[in-house]
PDB file of C-alpha atoms in Angstrom:
ATOM      1  CA  GLY A   1       4.612 -15.675   6.662  1.00 80.00           C
ATOM      2  CA  ASP A   2       3.402 -12.405   8.062  1.00 84.00           C
ATOM      3  CA  SER A   3      -0.285 -11.645   7.806  1.00 88.00           C
ATOM      4  CA  VAL A   4      -2.804  -8.993   8.777  1.00 92.00           C
ATOM      5  CA  THR A   5      -6.494  -9.390   9.555  1.00 93.00           C
ATOM      6  CA  GLN A   6      -8.812  -6.409   9.438  1.00 92.00           C
ATOM      7  CA  MET A   7     -12.469  -6.110  10.228  1.00 87.00           C
ATOM      8  CA  GLU A   8     -14.791  -6.326   7.259  1.00 82.00           C
ATOM      9  CA  GLY A   9     -16.381  -3.182   5.992  1.00 86.00           C
ATOM     10  CA  PRO A  10     -17.957  -0.989   5.126  1.00 93.00           C
ATOM     11  CA  VAL A  11     -18.153   0.844   8.396  1.00 96.00           C
ATOM     12  CA  THR A  12     -20.919   3.427   8.231  1.00 97.00           C
ATOM     13  CA  LEU A  13     -20.990   6.211  10.810  1.00 97.00           C
ATOM     14  CA  SER A  14     -22.573   9.559  11.349  1.00 97.00           C
ATOM     15  CA  GLU A  15     -20.387  12.620  11.672  1.00 97.00           C
ATOM     16  CA  GLU A  16     -18.845  13.034  15.147  1.00 97.00           C
ATOM     17  CA  ALA A  17     -19.263   9.355  15.997  1.00 98.00           C
ATOM     18  CA  PHE A  18     -16.467   7.312  17.555  1.00 98.00           C
ATOM     19  CA  LEU A  19     -14.510   5.080  15.213  1.00 98.00           C
ATOM     20  CA  THR A  20     -12.726   1.815  15.839  1.00 97.00           C
ATOM     21  CA  ILE A  21     -11.290  -0.354  13.078  1.00 97.00           C
ATOM     22  CA  ASN A  22      -9.822  -3.591  14.380  1.00 97.00           C
ATOM     23  CA  CYS A  23      -6.526  -4.981  13.136  1.00 97.00           C
ATOM     24  CA  THR A  24      -4.592  -8.014  14.304  1.00 97.00           C
ATOM     25  CA  TYR A  25      -1.387  -9.367  12.905  1.00 95.00           C
ATOM     26  CA  THR A  26       0.903 -12.366  12.876  1.00 93.00           C
ATOM     27  CA  ALA A  27       4.597 -11.782  12.397  1.00 90.00           C
ATOM     28  CA  THR A  28       7.915 -13.075  13.570  1.00 84.00           C
ATOM     29  CA  GLY A  29      10.426 -10.930  15.359  1.00 84.00           C
ATOM     30  CA  TYR A  30       9.710  -7.284  16.051  1.00 85.00           C
ATOM     31  CA  PRO A  31       7.634  -5.860  13.233  1.00 92.00           C
ATOM     32  CA  SER A  32       6.577  -2.287  12.637  1.00 92.00           C
ATOM     33  CA  LEU A  33       2.879  -1.605  12.234  1.00 95.00           C
ATOM     34  CA  PHE A  34       1.191   0.912   9.975  1.00 95.00           C
ATOM     35  CA  TRP A  35      -2.138   2.370   9.033  1.00 96.00           C
ATOM     36  CA  TYR A  36      -2.475   3.696   5.504  1.00 94.00           C
ATOM     37  CA  VAL A  37      -5.419   5.629   4.097  1.00 94.00           C
ATOM     38  CA  GLN A  38      -6.643   5.718   0.530  1.00 88.00           C
ATOM     39  CA  TYR A  39      -9.029   8.508  -0.366  1.00 88.00           C
ATOM     40  CA  PRO A  40     -11.308   8.033  -3.382  1.00 82.00           C
ATOM     41  CA  GLY A  41      -9.309   8.094  -6.606  1.00 74.00           C
ATOM     42  CA  GLU A  42      -5.966   8.537  -4.880  1.00 77.00           C
ATOM     43  CA  GLY A  43      -2.954   6.477  -3.888  1.00 76.00           C
ATOM     44  CA  LEU A  44      -1.927   5.379  -0.434  1.00 84.00           C
ATOM     45  CA  GLN A  45      -0.896   7.767   2.278  1.00 87.00           C
ATOM     46  CA  LEU A  46       0.740   6.830   5.523  1.00 90.00           C
ATOM     47  CA  LEU A  47      -1.629   7.756   8.332  1.00 95.00           C
ATOM     48  CA  LEU A  48       0.372   6.627  11.339  1.00 95.00           C
ATOM     49  CA  LYS A  49       2.831   4.019  12.477  1.00 94.00           C
ATOM     50  CA  ALA A  50       4.350   2.370  15.537  1.00 95.00           C
ATOM     51  CA  THR A  51       7.670   0.619  15.636  1.00 92.00           C
ATOM     52  CA  LYS A  52       7.690  -1.129  18.996  1.00 92.00           C
ATOM     53  CA  ALA A  53       5.397  -2.528  21.638  1.00 94.00           C
ATOM     54  CA  ASP A  54       3.250  -0.002  23.535  1.00 96.00           C
ATOM     55  CA  ASP A  55       4.074   2.758  21.040  1.00 96.00           C
ATOM     56  CA  LYS A  56       1.112   4.913  20.110  1.00 97.00           C
ATOM     57  CA  GLY A  57       0.972   6.314  16.620  1.00 97.00           C
ATOM     58  CA  SER A  58      -1.211   9.354  16.067  1.00 97.00           C
ATOM     59  CA  ASN A  59      -2.095  11.730  13.257  1.00 97.00           C
ATOM     60  CA  LYS A  60      -5.085  13.872  12.272  1.00 95.00           C
ATOM     61  CA  GLY A  61      -6.998  12.764  15.371  1.00 97.00           C
ATOM     62  CA  PHE A  62      -6.451   9.075  14.640  1.00 98.00           C
ATOM     63  CA  GLU A  63      -4.615   6.868  17.110  1.00 98.00           C
ATOM     64  CA  ALA A  64      -3.434   3.275  17.286  1.00 98.00           C
ATOM     65  CA  THR A  65      -1.441   1.500  19.974  1.00 98.00           C
ATOM     66  CA  TYR A  66       0.962  -1.364  19.277  1.00 97.00           C
ATOM     67  CA  ARG A  67      -0.236  -4.171  21.562  1.00 96.00           C
ATOM     68  CA  LYS A  68       2.214  -7.041  21.404  1.00 94.00           C
ATOM     69  CA  GLU A  69       0.356  -9.141  23.967  1.00 94.00           C
ATOM     70  CA  THR A  70      -2.784  -9.185  21.828  1.00 96.00           C
ATOM     71  CA  THR A  71      -0.964  -8.726  18.484  1.00 96.00           C
ATOM     72  CA  SER A  72      -3.294  -5.857  17.685  1.00 97.00           C
ATOM     73  CA  PHE A  73      -3.104  -2.345  16.273  1.00 98.00           C
ATOM     74  CA  HIS A  74      -6.656  -1.031  16.337  1.00 98.00           C
ATOM     75  CA  LEU A  75      -7.342   2.333  14.744  1.00 98.00           C
ATOM     76  CA  GLU A  76      -9.467   4.825  16.690  1.00 98.00           C
ATOM     77  CA  LYS A  77     -10.784   8.332  16.283  1.00 98.00           C
ATOM     78  CA  GLY A  78     -12.963  10.126  18.764  1.00 97.00           C
ATOM     79  CA  SER A  79     -15.050  12.142  16.329  1.00 97.00           C
ATOM     80  CA  VAL A  80     -15.096  11.329  12.624  1.00 98.00           C
ATOM     81  CA  GLN A  81     -15.769  13.791   9.851  1.00 97.00           C
ATOM     82  CA  VAL A  82     -17.245  13.335   6.406  1.00 97.00           C
ATOM     83  CA  SER A  83     -13.770  13.983   5.005  1.00 96.00           C
ATOM     84  CA  ASP A  84     -12.515  10.843   6.779  1.00 97.00           C
ATOM     85  CA  SER A  85     -14.474   8.683   4.344  1.00 97.00           C
ATOM     86  CA  ALA A  86     -11.829   6.486   2.752  1.00 95.00           C
ATOM     87  CA  VAL A  87     -10.386   2.990   2.786  1.00 92.00           C
ATOM     88  CA  TYR A  88      -8.058   2.232   5.668  1.00 95.00           C
ATOM     89  CA  PHE A  89      -5.357  -0.414   5.427  1.00 94.00           C
ATOM     90  CA  CYS A  90      -3.477  -1.968   8.303  1.00 96.00           C
ATOM     91  CA  ALA A  91      -0.006  -3.234   7.405  1.00 94.00           C
ATOM     92  CA  VAL A  92       2.976  -4.949   8.977  1.00 93.00           C
ATOM     93  CA  LYS A  93       6.637  -4.787   8.052  1.00 88.00           C
ATOM     94  CA  ASN A  94       9.414  -6.791   9.528  1.00 82.00           C
ATOM     95  CA  THR A  95      12.628  -5.167  10.694  1.00 73.00           C
ATOM     96  CA  GLY A  96      15.198  -4.741   7.974  1.00 68.00           C
ATOM     97  CA  PHE A  97      12.738  -5.370   5.177  1.00 69.00           C
ATOM     98  CA  GLN A  98      10.851  -2.913   3.005  1.00 69.00           C
ATOM     99  CA  LYS A  99       8.090  -5.316   2.051  1.00 78.00           C
ATOM    100  CA  LEU A 100       4.704  -4.449   3.498  1.00 86.00           C
ATOM    101  CA  VAL A 101       1.968  -6.983   4.099  1.00 88.00           C
ATOM    102  CA  PHE A 102      -1.467  -5.404   3.980  1.00 91.00           C
ATOM    103  CA  GLY A 103      -4.819  -6.287   5.408  1.00 91.00           C
ATOM    104  CA  THR A 104      -7.817  -6.342   3.117  1.00 88.00           C
ATOM    105  CA  GLY A 105      -8.749  -2.748   3.884  1.00 90.00           C
ATOM    106  CA  THR A 106     -11.819  -1.345   5.619  1.00 94.00           C
ATOM    107  CA  ARG A 107     -14.010   1.174   3.878  1.00 93.00           C
ATOM    108  CA  LEU A 108     -15.300   3.954   6.121  1.00 96.00           C
ATOM    109  CA  LEU A 109     -18.346   5.941   5.104  1.00 97.00           C
ATOM    110  CA  VAL A 110     -19.210   8.984   7.189  1.00 97.00           C
ATOM    111  CA  SER A 111     -22.502  10.724   6.592  1.00 97.00           C
ATOM    112  CA  PRO A 112     -23.390  14.285   7.645  1.00 95.00           C
TER     113      PRO A 112
ATOM    114  CA  GLY B   1       5.410  16.921  -2.022  1.00 54.00           C
ATOM    115  CA  ALA B   2       5.545  13.491  -3.589  1.00 59.00           C
ATOM    116  CA  VAL B   3       8.801  11.633  -3.201  1.00 84.00           C
ATOM    117  CA  VAL B   4       7.698   8.695  -5.340  1.00 89.00           C
ATOM    118  CA  SER B   5       5.962   9.457  -8.592  1.00 90.00           C
ATOM    119  CA  GLN B   6       4.124   7.187 -10.993  1.00 93.00           C
ATOM    120  CA  HIS B   7       3.207   7.794 -14.582  1.00 94.00           C
ATOM    121  CA  PRO B   8       0.724   7.614 -16.127  1.00 95.00           C
ATOM    122  CA  SER B   9      -1.930   8.028 -13.466  1.00 92.00           C
ATOM    123  CA  ARG B  10      -4.583   6.650 -15.807  1.00 94.00           C
ATOM    124  CA  VAL B  11      -4.238   4.704 -19.024  1.00 97.00           C
ATOM    125  CA  ILE B  12      -6.667   2.978 -21.320  1.00 97.00           C
ATOM    126  CA  CYS B  13      -5.322   0.472 -23.785  1.00 96.00           C
ATOM    127  CA  LYS B  14      -6.723  -1.983 -26.270  1.00 97.00           C
ATOM    128  CA  SER B  15      -6.748  -5.674 -25.563  1.00 97.00           C
ATOM    129  CA  GLY B  16      -3.596  -7.324 -26.884  1.00 97.00           C
ATOM    130  CA  THR B  17      -1.375  -4.280 -26.627  1.00 97.00           C
ATOM    131  CA  SER B  18       1.314  -3.571 -24.042  1.00 97.00           C
ATOM    132  CA  VAL B  19       1.437  -0.702 -21.610  1.00 97.00           C
ATOM    133  CA  LYS B  20       4.310   0.632 -19.513  1.00 97.00           C
ATOM    134  CA  ILE B  21       3.999   2.225 -16.087  1.00 97.00           C
ATOM    135  CA  GLU B  22       6.892   4.149 -14.581  1.00 97.00           C
ATOM    136  CA  CYS B  23       7.807   4.550 -10.940  1.00 96.00           C
ATOM    137  CA  ARG B  24      10.374   7.175 -10.005  1.00 95.00           C
ATOM    138  CA  SER B  25      11.973   8.067  -6.720  1.00 93.00           C
ATOM    139  CA  LEU B  26      12.352  11.837  -6.858  1.00 90.00           C
ATOM    140  CA  ASP B  27      14.718  12.768  -4.059  1.00 86.00           C
ATOM    141  CA  PHE B  28      16.506   9.570  -3.273  1.00 89.00           C
ATOM    142  CA  GLN B  29      18.045   6.480  -4.791  1.00 89.00           C
ATOM    143  CA  ALA B  30      16.228   3.215  -4.360  1.00 88.00           C
ATOM    144  CA  THR B  31      17.947  -0.082  -5.028  1.00 85.00           C
ATOM    145  CA  THR B  32      14.654  -1.798  -4.336  1.00 88.00           C
ATOM    146  CA  MET B  33      11.136  -0.859  -5.344  1.00 92.00           C
ATOM    147  CA  PHE B  34       7.928  -2.808  -4.951  1.00 93.00           C
ATOM    148  CA  TRP B  35       4.987  -3.197  -7.268  1.00 95.00           C
ATOM    149  CA  TYR B  36       1.511  -3.870  -5.894  1.00 94.00           C
ATOM    150  CA  ARG B  37      -1.791  -4.530  -7.544  1.00 94.00           C
ATOM    151  CA  GLN B  38      -5.157  -3.703  -6.062  1.00 87.00           C
ATOM    152  CA  PHE B  39      -8.217  -5.550  -7.192  1.00 78.00           C
ATOM    153  CA  PRO B  40     -11.588  -3.810  -6.822  1.00 72.00           C
ATOM    154  CA  LYS B  41     -12.652  -3.784  -3.182  1.00 67.00           C
ATOM    155  CA  LYS B  42      -9.690  -5.954  -2.261  1.00 70.00           C
ATOM    156  CA  SER B  43      -6.376  -5.409  -0.596  1.00 77.00           C
ATOM    157  CA  LEU B  44      -3.092  -4.567  -2.220  1.00 85.00           C
ATOM    158  CA  MET B  45      -1.231  -7.637  -3.302  1.00 89.00           C
ATOM    159  CA  LEU B  46       2.518  -7.534  -3.724  1.00 90.00           C
ATOM    160  CA  MET B  47       3.372  -8.525  -7.270  1.00 94.00           C
ATOM    161  CA  ALA B  48       7.120  -8.289  -7.330  1.00 94.00           C
ATOM    162  CA  THR B  49      10.236  -6.769  -5.892  1.00 91.00           C
ATOM    163  CA  SER B  50      12.182  -4.706  -8.379  1.00 90.00           C
ATOM    164  CA  ASN B  51      15.954  -4.881  -7.900  1.00 86.00           C
ATOM    165  CA  GLU B  52      18.250  -2.343  -9.536  1.00 86.00           C
ATOM    166  CA  GLY B  53      20.615  -4.020 -11.923  1.00 85.00           C
ATOM    167  CA  SER B  54      19.201  -7.493 -11.534  1.00 86.00           C
ATOM    168  CA  LYS B  55      16.089  -9.531 -12.163  1.00 90.00           C
ATOM    169  CA  ALA B  56      12.911  -8.817 -10.316  1.00 93.00           C
ATOM    170  CA  THR B  57      11.647 -11.227  -7.712  1.00 93.00           C
ATOM    171  CA  TYR B  58       8.056 -12.213  -8.389  1.00 95.00           C
ATOM    172  CA  GLU B  59       5.482 -13.377  -5.870  1.00 92.00           C
ATOM    173  CA  GLN B  60       3.879 -16.732  -6.298  1.00 91.00           C
ATOM    174  CA  GLY B  61       1.192 -16.746  -8.948  1.00 92.00           C
ATOM    175  CA  VAL B  62       2.406 -13.635 -10.778  1.00 95.00           C
ATOM    176  CA  GLU B  63       3.321 -14.278 -14.412  1.00 94.00           C
ATOM    177  CA  LYS B  64       6.833 -13.041 -15.084  1.00 94.00           C
ATOM    178  CA  ASP B  65       6.371 -12.911 -18.832  1.00 95.00           C
ATOM    179  CA  LYS B  66       3.186 -10.918 -18.549  1.00 96.00           C
ATOM    180  CA  PHE B  67       4.339  -8.362 -16.012  1.00 97.00           C
ATOM    181  CA  LEU B  68       7.815  -7.312 -17.079  1.00 96.00           C
ATOM    182  CA  ILE B  69       9.762  -5.296 -14.549  1.00 95.00           C
ATOM    183  CA  ASN B  70      12.876  -3.336 -15.374  1.00 92.00           C
ATOM    184  CA  HIS B  71      14.856  -1.433 -12.737  1.00 91.00           C
ATOM    185  CA  ALA B  72      17.474   0.134 -14.955  1.00 83.00           C
ATOM    186  CA  SER B  73      18.545   2.945 -12.684  1.00 90.00           C
ATOM    187  CA  LEU B  74      18.509   3.814  -9.005  1.00 90.00           C
ATOM    188  CA  THR B  75      15.556   6.141  -9.484  1.00 93.00           C
ATOM    189  CA  LEU B  76      13.392   4.357 -12.020  1.00 95.00           C
ATOM    190  CA  SER B  77      11.494   1.090 -12.177  1.00 95.00           C
ATOM    191  CA  THR B  78       9.055   0.226 -14.936  1.00 96.00           C
ATOM    192  CA  LEU B  79       6.231  -2.273 -15.059  1.00 97.00           C
ATOM    193  CA  THR B  80       5.129  -3.388 -18.512  1.00 97.00           C
ATOM    194  CA  VAL B  81       1.881  -5.271 -18.847  1.00 97.00           C
ATOM    195  CA  THR B  82       2.293  -7.275 -22.022  1.00 97.00           C
ATOM    196  CA  SER B  83      -0.551  -8.449 -24.231  1.00 97.00           C
ATOM    197  CA  ALA B  84      -3.015  -6.838 -21.883  1.00 97.00           C
ATOM    198  CA  HIS B  85      -6.467  -8.286 -21.375  1.00 96.00           C
ATOM    199  CA  PRO B  86      -9.533  -6.855 -19.636  1.00 96.00           C
ATOM    200  CA  GLU B  87      -8.784  -8.927 -16.533  1.00 94.00           C
ATOM    201  CA  ASP B  88      -5.524  -6.994 -16.171  1.00 96.00           C
ATOM    202  CA  SER B  89      -7.528  -3.854 -15.545  1.00 95.00           C
ATOM    203  CA  SER B  90      -6.576  -2.784 -12.065  1.00 93.00           C
ATOM    204  CA  PHE B  91      -4.870  -0.221  -9.886  1.00 91.00           C
ATOM    205  CA  TYR B  92      -1.096  -0.633  -9.854  1.00 95.00           C
ATOM    206  CA  ILE B  93       0.997   1.112  -7.246  1.00 94.00           C
ATOM    207  CA  CYS B  94       4.689   1.159  -6.468  1.00 94.00           C
ATOM    208  CA  SER B  95       6.624   1.868  -3.319  1.00 91.00           C
ATOM    209  CA  ALA B  96      10.215   2.697  -2.440  1.00 89.00           C
ATOM    210  CA  SER B  97      12.234   3.657   0.562  1.00 80.00           C
ATOM    211  CA  PRO B  98      15.354   5.787   1.012  1.00 76.00           C
ATOM    212  CA  GLY B  99      16.384   3.238   3.627  1.00 71.00           C
ATOM    213  CA  GLN B 100      17.780   3.870   7.079  1.00 67.00           C
ATOM    214  CA  ILE B 101      18.396   7.541   6.386  1.00 68.00           C
ATOM    215  CA  SER B 102      14.629   8.024   6.475  1.00 68.00           C
ATOM    216  CA  GLY B 103      14.011   5.587   9.278  1.00 66.00           C
ATOM    217  CA  ASN B 104      13.063   3.086   6.600  1.00 69.00           C
ATOM    218  CA  THR B 105       9.958   5.104   5.765  1.00 75.00           C
ATOM    219  CA  ILE B 106       8.151   3.651   2.776  1.00 81.00           C
ATOM    220  CA  TYR B 107       6.690   5.991   0.218  1.00 85.00           C
ATOM    221  CA  PHE B 108       4.021   5.066  -2.265  1.00 87.00           C
ATOM    222  CA  GLY B 109       3.434   6.458  -5.680  1.00 89.00           C
ATOM    223  CA  GLU B 110       0.087   7.921  -6.606  1.00 86.00           C
ATOM    224  CA  GLY B 111      -0.886   4.732  -8.378  1.00 90.00           C
ATOM    225  CA  SER B 112      -1.826   4.010 -11.961  1.00 93.00           C
ATOM    226  CA  TRP B 113      -5.303   3.002 -13.087  1.00 92.00           C
ATOM    227  CA  LEU B 114      -5.136   0.645 -16.027  1.00 95.00           C
ATOM    228  CA  THR B 115      -8.238  -0.087 -18.079  1.00 96.00           C
ATOM    229  CA  VAL B 116      -8.009  -2.621 -20.863  1.00 97.00           C
ATOM    230  CA  VAL B 117     -10.838  -2.457 -23.375  1.00 97.00           C
TER     231      VAL B 117
END
């Protein structure tokens, strides 16, 4: 079945540092890829998504590019803020299905 | 605003009792909803697929008799944790999608924190 592998956390950065959270996936067909964010005490929010190869999803300064050749969807941000501290989940969904398969999540801690 | 709403957001119950969590789609009809469980510092694990008008489909290892799912209408699915025990304490979250009309966008509820004491 489909699966997602994320880098282990926590990732600890200082404010304004560059962020990369790695995500690779295995899936059949042509899946869509997602990054969700969970702030402390809250539910999941969609951060960005990409539906086909070479698509770049972006939102709130975060970016991720759908790389079919490396089956990756790494999350990046050029300059993190304290308010970005949260848990980030990479997820994959196959076409025509609503079921999401999540990675284990990566906790990001940003200090002032 | 939220398009999928869960209630309650937090609940504490005594061991041995049952607790019901509701998941509502606010602006759309959802023939299918999904229930996930998140263990502390772990990922979200799909528990079951809730199907309107029919039985839920449970993932391997999830006890059907313990986690009762009822999808009685196109806007409401409920998860009942029966005879709850402390190990059932967790974060439960549902998701639903309006389907192709929304580009198959999936919306999550706010989640429900269950603590069994």
